[in-house]
Tab-separated table of C-alpha atoms and ligand atoms in Angstrom:
chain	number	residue	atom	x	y	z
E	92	UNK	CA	-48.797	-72.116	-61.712
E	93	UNK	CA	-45.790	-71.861	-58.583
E	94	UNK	CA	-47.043	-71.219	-55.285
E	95	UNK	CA	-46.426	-67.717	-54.736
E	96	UNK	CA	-44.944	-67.356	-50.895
E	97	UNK	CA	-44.039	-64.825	-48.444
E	98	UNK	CA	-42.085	-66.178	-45.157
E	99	UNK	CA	-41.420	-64.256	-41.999
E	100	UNK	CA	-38.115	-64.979	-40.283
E	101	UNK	CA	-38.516	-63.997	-36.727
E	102	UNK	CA	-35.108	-65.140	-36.030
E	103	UNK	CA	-34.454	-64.910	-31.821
E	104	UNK	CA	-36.716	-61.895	-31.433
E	105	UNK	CA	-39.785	-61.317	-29.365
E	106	UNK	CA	-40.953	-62.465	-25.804
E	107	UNK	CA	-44.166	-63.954	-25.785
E	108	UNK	CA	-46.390	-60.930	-25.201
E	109	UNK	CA	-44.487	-59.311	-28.184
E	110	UNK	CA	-45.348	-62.653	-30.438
E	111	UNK	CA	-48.855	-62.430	-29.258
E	112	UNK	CA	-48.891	-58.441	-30.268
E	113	UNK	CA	-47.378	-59.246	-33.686
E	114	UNK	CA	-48.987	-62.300	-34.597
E	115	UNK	CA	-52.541	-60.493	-33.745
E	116	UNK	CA	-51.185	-58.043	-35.571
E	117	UNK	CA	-50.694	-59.923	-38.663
E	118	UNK	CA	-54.081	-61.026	-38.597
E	119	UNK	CA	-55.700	-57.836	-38.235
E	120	UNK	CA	-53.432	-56.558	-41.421
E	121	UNK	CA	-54.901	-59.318	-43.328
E	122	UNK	CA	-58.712	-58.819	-42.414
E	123	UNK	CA	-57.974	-55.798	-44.238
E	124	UNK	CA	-55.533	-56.767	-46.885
E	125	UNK	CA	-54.962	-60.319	-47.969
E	126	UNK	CA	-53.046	-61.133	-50.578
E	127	UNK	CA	-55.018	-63.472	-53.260
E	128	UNK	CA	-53.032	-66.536	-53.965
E	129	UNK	CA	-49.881	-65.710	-51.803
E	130	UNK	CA	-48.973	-68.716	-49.087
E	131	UNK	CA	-47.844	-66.690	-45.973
E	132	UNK	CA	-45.464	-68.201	-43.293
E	133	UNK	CA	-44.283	-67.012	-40.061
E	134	UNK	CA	-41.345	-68.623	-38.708
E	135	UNK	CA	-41.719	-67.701	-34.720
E	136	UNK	CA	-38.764	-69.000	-32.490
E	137	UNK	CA	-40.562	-72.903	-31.479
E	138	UNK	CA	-41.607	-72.055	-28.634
E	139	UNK	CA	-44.639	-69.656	-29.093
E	140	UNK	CA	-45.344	-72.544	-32.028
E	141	UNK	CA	-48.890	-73.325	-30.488
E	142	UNK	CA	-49.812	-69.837	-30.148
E	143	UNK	CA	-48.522	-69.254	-33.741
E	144	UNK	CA	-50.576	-72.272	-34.836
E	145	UNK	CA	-53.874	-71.238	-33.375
E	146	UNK	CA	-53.823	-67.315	-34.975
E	147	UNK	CA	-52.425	-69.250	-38.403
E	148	UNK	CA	-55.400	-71.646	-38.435
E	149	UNK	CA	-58.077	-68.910	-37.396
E	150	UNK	CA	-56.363	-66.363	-40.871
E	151	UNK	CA	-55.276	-68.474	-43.339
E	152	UNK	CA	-51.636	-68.538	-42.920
E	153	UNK	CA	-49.022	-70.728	-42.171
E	154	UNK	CA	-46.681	-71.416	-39.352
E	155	UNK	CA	-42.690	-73.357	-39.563
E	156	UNK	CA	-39.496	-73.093	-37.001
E	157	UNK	CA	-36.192	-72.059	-37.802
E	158	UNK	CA	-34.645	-75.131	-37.704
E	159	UNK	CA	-34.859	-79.102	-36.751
E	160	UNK	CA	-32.515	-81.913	-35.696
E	161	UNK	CA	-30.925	-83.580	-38.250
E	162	UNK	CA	-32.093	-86.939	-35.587
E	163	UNK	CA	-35.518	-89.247	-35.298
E	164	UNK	CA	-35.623	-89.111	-31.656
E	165	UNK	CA	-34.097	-89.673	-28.606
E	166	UNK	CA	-30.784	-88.264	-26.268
E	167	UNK	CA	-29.856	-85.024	-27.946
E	168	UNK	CA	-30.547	-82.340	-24.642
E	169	UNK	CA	-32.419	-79.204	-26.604
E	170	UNK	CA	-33.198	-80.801	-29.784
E	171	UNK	CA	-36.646	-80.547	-31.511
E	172	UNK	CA	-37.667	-83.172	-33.753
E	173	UNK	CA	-39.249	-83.003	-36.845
E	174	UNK	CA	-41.881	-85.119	-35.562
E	175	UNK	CA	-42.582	-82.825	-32.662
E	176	UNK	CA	-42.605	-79.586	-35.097
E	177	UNK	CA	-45.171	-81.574	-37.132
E	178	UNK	CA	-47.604	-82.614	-33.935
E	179	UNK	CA	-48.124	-79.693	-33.010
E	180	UNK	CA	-49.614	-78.342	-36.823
E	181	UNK	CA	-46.638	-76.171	-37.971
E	182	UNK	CA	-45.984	-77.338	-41.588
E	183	UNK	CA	-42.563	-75.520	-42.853
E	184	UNK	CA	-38.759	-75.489	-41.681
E	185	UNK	CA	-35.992	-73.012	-42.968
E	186	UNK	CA	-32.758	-75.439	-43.569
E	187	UNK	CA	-29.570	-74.292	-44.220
E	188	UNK	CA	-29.821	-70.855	-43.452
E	189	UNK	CA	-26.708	-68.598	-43.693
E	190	UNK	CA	-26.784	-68.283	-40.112
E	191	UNK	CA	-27.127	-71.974	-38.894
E	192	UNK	CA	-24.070	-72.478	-41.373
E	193	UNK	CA	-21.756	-69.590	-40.126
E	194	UNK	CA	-22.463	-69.844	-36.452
E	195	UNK	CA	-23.499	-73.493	-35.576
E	196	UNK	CA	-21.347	-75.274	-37.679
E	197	UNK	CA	-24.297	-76.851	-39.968
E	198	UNK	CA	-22.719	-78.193	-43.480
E	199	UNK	CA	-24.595	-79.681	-46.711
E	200	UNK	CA	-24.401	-83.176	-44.984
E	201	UNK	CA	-25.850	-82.101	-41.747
E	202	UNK	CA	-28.428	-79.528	-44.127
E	203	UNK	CA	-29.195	-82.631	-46.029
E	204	UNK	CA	-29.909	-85.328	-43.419
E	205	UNK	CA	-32.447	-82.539	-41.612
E	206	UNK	CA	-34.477	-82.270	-45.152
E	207	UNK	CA	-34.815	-85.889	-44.957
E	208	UNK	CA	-36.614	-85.178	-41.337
E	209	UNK	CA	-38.317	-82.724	-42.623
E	210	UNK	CA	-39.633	-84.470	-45.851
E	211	UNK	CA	-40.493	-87.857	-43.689
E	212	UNK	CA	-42.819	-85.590	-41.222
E	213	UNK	CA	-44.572	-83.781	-43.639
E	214	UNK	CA	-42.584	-80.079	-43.099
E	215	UNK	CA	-42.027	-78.152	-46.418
E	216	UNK	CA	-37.876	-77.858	-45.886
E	217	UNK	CA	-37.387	-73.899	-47.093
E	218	UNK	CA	-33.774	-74.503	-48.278
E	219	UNK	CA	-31.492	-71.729	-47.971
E	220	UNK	CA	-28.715	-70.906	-50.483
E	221	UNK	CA	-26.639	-68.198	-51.174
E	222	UNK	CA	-22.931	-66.426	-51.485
E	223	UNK	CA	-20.854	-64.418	-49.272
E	224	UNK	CA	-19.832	-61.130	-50.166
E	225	UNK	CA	-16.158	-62.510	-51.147
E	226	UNK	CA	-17.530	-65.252	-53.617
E	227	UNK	CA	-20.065	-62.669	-55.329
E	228	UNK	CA	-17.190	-60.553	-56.282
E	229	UNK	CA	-14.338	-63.387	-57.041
E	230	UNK	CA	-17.605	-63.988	-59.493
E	231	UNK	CA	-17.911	-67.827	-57.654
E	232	UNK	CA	-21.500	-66.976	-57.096
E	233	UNK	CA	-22.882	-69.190	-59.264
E	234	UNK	CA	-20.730	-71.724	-58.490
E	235	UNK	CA	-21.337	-71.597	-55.074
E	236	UNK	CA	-24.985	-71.710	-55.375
E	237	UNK	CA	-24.935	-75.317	-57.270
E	238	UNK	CA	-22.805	-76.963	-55.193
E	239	UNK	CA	-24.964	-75.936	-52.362
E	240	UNK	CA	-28.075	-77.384	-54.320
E	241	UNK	CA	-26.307	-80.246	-55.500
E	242	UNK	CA	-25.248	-81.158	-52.113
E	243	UNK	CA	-28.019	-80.603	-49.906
E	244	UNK	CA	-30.952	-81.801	-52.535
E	245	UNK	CA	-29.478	-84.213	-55.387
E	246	UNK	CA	-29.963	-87.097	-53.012
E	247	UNK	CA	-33.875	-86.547	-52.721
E	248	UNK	CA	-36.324	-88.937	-55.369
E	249	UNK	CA	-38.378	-86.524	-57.505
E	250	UNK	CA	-41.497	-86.959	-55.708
E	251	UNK	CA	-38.989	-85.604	-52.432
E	252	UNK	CA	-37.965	-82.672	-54.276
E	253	UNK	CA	-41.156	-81.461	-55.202
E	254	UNK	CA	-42.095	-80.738	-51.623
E	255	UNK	CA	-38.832	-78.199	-51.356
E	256	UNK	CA	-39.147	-74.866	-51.466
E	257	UNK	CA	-35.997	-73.197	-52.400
E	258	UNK	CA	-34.965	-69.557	-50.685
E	259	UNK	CA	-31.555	-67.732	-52.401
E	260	UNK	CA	-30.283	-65.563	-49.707
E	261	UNK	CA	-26.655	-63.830	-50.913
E	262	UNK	CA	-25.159	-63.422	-47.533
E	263	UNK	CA	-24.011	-60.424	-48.274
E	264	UNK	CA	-27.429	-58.915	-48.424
E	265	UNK	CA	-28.980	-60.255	-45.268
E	266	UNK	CA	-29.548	-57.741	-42.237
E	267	UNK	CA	-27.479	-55.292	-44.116
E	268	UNK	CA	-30.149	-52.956	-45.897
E	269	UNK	CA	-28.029	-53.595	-48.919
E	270	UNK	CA	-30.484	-55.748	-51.303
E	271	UNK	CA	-29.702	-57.334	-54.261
E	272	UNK	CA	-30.939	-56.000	-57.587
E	273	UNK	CA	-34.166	-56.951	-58.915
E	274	UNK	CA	-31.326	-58.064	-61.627
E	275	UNK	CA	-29.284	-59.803	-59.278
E	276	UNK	CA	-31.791	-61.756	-58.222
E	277	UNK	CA	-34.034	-62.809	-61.273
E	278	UNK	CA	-30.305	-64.003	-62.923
E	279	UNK	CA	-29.420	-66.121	-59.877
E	280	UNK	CA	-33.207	-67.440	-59.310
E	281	UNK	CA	-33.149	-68.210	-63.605
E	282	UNK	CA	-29.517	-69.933	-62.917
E	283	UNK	CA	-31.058	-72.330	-60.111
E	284	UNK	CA	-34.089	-73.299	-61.867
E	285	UNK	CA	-31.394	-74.220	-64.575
E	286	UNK	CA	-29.617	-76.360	-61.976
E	287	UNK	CA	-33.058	-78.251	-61.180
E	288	UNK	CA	-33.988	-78.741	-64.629
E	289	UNK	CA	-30.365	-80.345	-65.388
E	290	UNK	CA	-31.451	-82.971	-62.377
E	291	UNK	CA	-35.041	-83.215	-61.728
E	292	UNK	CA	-36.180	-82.500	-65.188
E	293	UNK	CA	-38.171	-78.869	-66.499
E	294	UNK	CA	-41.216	-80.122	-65.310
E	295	UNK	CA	-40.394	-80.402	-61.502
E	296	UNK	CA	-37.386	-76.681	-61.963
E	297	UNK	CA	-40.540	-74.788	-62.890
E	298	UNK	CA	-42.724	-75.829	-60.425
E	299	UNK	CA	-40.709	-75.287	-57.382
E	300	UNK	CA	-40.564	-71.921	-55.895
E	301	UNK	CA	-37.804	-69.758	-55.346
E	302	UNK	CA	-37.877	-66.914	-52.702
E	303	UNK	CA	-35.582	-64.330	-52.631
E	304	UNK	CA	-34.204	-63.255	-49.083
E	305	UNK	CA	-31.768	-60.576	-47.817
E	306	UNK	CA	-33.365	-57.099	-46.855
E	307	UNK	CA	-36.217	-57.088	-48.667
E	308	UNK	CA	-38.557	-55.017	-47.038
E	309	UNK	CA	-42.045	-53.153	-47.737
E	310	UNK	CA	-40.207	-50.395	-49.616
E	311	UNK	CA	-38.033	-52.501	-52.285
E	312	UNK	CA	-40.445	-56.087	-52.587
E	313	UNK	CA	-42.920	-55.132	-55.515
E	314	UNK	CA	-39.681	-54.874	-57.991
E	315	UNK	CA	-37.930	-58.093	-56.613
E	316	UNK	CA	-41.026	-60.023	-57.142
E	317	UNK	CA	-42.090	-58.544	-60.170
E	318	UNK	CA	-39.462	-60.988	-61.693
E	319	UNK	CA	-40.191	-64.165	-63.565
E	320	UNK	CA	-38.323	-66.577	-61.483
E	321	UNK	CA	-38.769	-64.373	-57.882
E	322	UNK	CA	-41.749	-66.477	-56.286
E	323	UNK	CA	-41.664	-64.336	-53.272
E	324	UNK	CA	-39.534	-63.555	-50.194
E	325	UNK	CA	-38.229	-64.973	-46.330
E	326	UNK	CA	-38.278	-62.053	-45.049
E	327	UNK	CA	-36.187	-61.273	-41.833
E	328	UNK	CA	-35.891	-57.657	-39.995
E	329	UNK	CA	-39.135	-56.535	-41.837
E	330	UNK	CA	-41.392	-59.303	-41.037
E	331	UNK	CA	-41.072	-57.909	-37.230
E	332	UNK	CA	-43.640	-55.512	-38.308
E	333	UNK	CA	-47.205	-56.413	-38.553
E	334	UNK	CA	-48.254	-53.692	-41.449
E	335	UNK	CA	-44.776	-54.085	-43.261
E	336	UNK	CA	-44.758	-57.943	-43.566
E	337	UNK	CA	-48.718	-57.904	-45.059
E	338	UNK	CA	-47.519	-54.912	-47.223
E	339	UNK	CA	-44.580	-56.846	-48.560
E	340	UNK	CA	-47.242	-60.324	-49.097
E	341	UNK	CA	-49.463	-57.843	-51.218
E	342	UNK	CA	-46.756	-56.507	-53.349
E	343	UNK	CA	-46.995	-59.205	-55.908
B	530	PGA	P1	-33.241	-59.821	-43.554
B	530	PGA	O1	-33.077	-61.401	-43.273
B	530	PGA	O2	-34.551	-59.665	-44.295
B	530	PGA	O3	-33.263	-59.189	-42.207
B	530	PGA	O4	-32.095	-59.417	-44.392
B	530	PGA	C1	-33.460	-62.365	-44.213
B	530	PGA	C2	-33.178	-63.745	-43.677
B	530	PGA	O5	-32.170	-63.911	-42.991
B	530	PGA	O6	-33.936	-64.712	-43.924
């Protein structure tokens, strides 16, 4: 059976007292409510990491960052190494996210070489895929999404690829309360796993997870991931809110 996963985006929010209140919070949602056979992430910015990692550890959930450096080691001022991320117990990275592309310059090659980090040090890369508005409705959507695939994860061996987890995120539909369709979503998650299959073989397509992201919230989850290729969500505004983000890892 996929690993079923819900992953909370932080993205630059919170000062540390406000991490402490929501990551407490998240673990006094899930005394009451914890989802059976759902992997739960939080992606906190890196630097409340060993705070993160403690509260994970003590409730069963996971912690990752929101990005690494494409480099080992060594003279690149503000940096953080895969190896670092991985010291200190966090076990997932988001790559390629929509964001890093648009506003840091971050292509497939630079996407690729920071899976490889990620994959040597033991982090579960969270790949990020997905169209902008103009591509979804010149109908390149599909299009888009493969190339993205092949160029960021056809270089990986098999036994690589099966430690990705895969995250479609149309562009269009992130921080903009406008969600794809359950639809939408199940035809583009059924198109990648056909991508995979064509490369790494049935086997390895079905077995990888695919989580949907782009304003899914508490309200609209249960019908995305009620899909059989949705294996769950990154979740960004609505995993700023203790109660909302459990509510949205129970609505499988
Ligand atoms: P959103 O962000 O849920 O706020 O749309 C999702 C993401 O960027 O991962």
């Amino acid at each position: 059976m996929r690993r079923k996963i819900v992953a909370g985006n932080w993205k630059m929010n919170k000062t540390f007292d406000e991490a402490e209140d929501l990551l407490f919070g998240i673990s006094d949602e899930l005394a009451n409510n914890s989802p059976e056979e759902v992997s739960i992430v939080v992606f906190p910015p890196a630097l409340y990491l060993e705070l993160a990692n403690d509260v994970a550890n003590e409730n069963n959930f996971f912690t990752g960052v929101q990005n690494i450096s494409e480099h080992e080691s060594g003279a690149y001022t503000g940096e953080i190494s895969a190896a670092m991320i991985s010291s200190t117990g966090a076990s997932f990275a988001i790559l390629g996210h929509s964001e890093r592309r648009m506003y840091f310059g971050e292509t497939d090659a630079i996407i690729a070489r920071k899976i490889d980090q990620a994959i040597k040090h033991n982090i579960t890369p969270v790949y990020c895929c997905g169209e902008v508005l103009e591509e979804r409705e010149s109908e390149k959507h599909f299009e888009v999404v493969e190339k993205q695939i092949g160029q960021a994860l056809f270089h990986l061996t098999k036994e690589d690829f099966s430690k990705v987890v895969i995250a479609y995120e149309p562009v269009w539909a992130i921080g903009t309360g406008r969600t794809a369709t359950p639809q939408q979503a199940q035809e583009m998650h059924a198109f990648i796993r056909k991508v995979l299959a064509a490369k790494f073989g049935e086997t390895a397509a079905n077995e990888t997870p695919v989580l949907y992201g782009g304003s899914c919230n508490a309200a609209n989850a249960r019908e995305l991931f009620a899909n059989e290729d949705v294996d769950g969500g990154l979740i960004g505004g609505a995993s700023l809110k203790a109660s909302d983000f459990v509510k949205i890892a129970n609505s499988f």
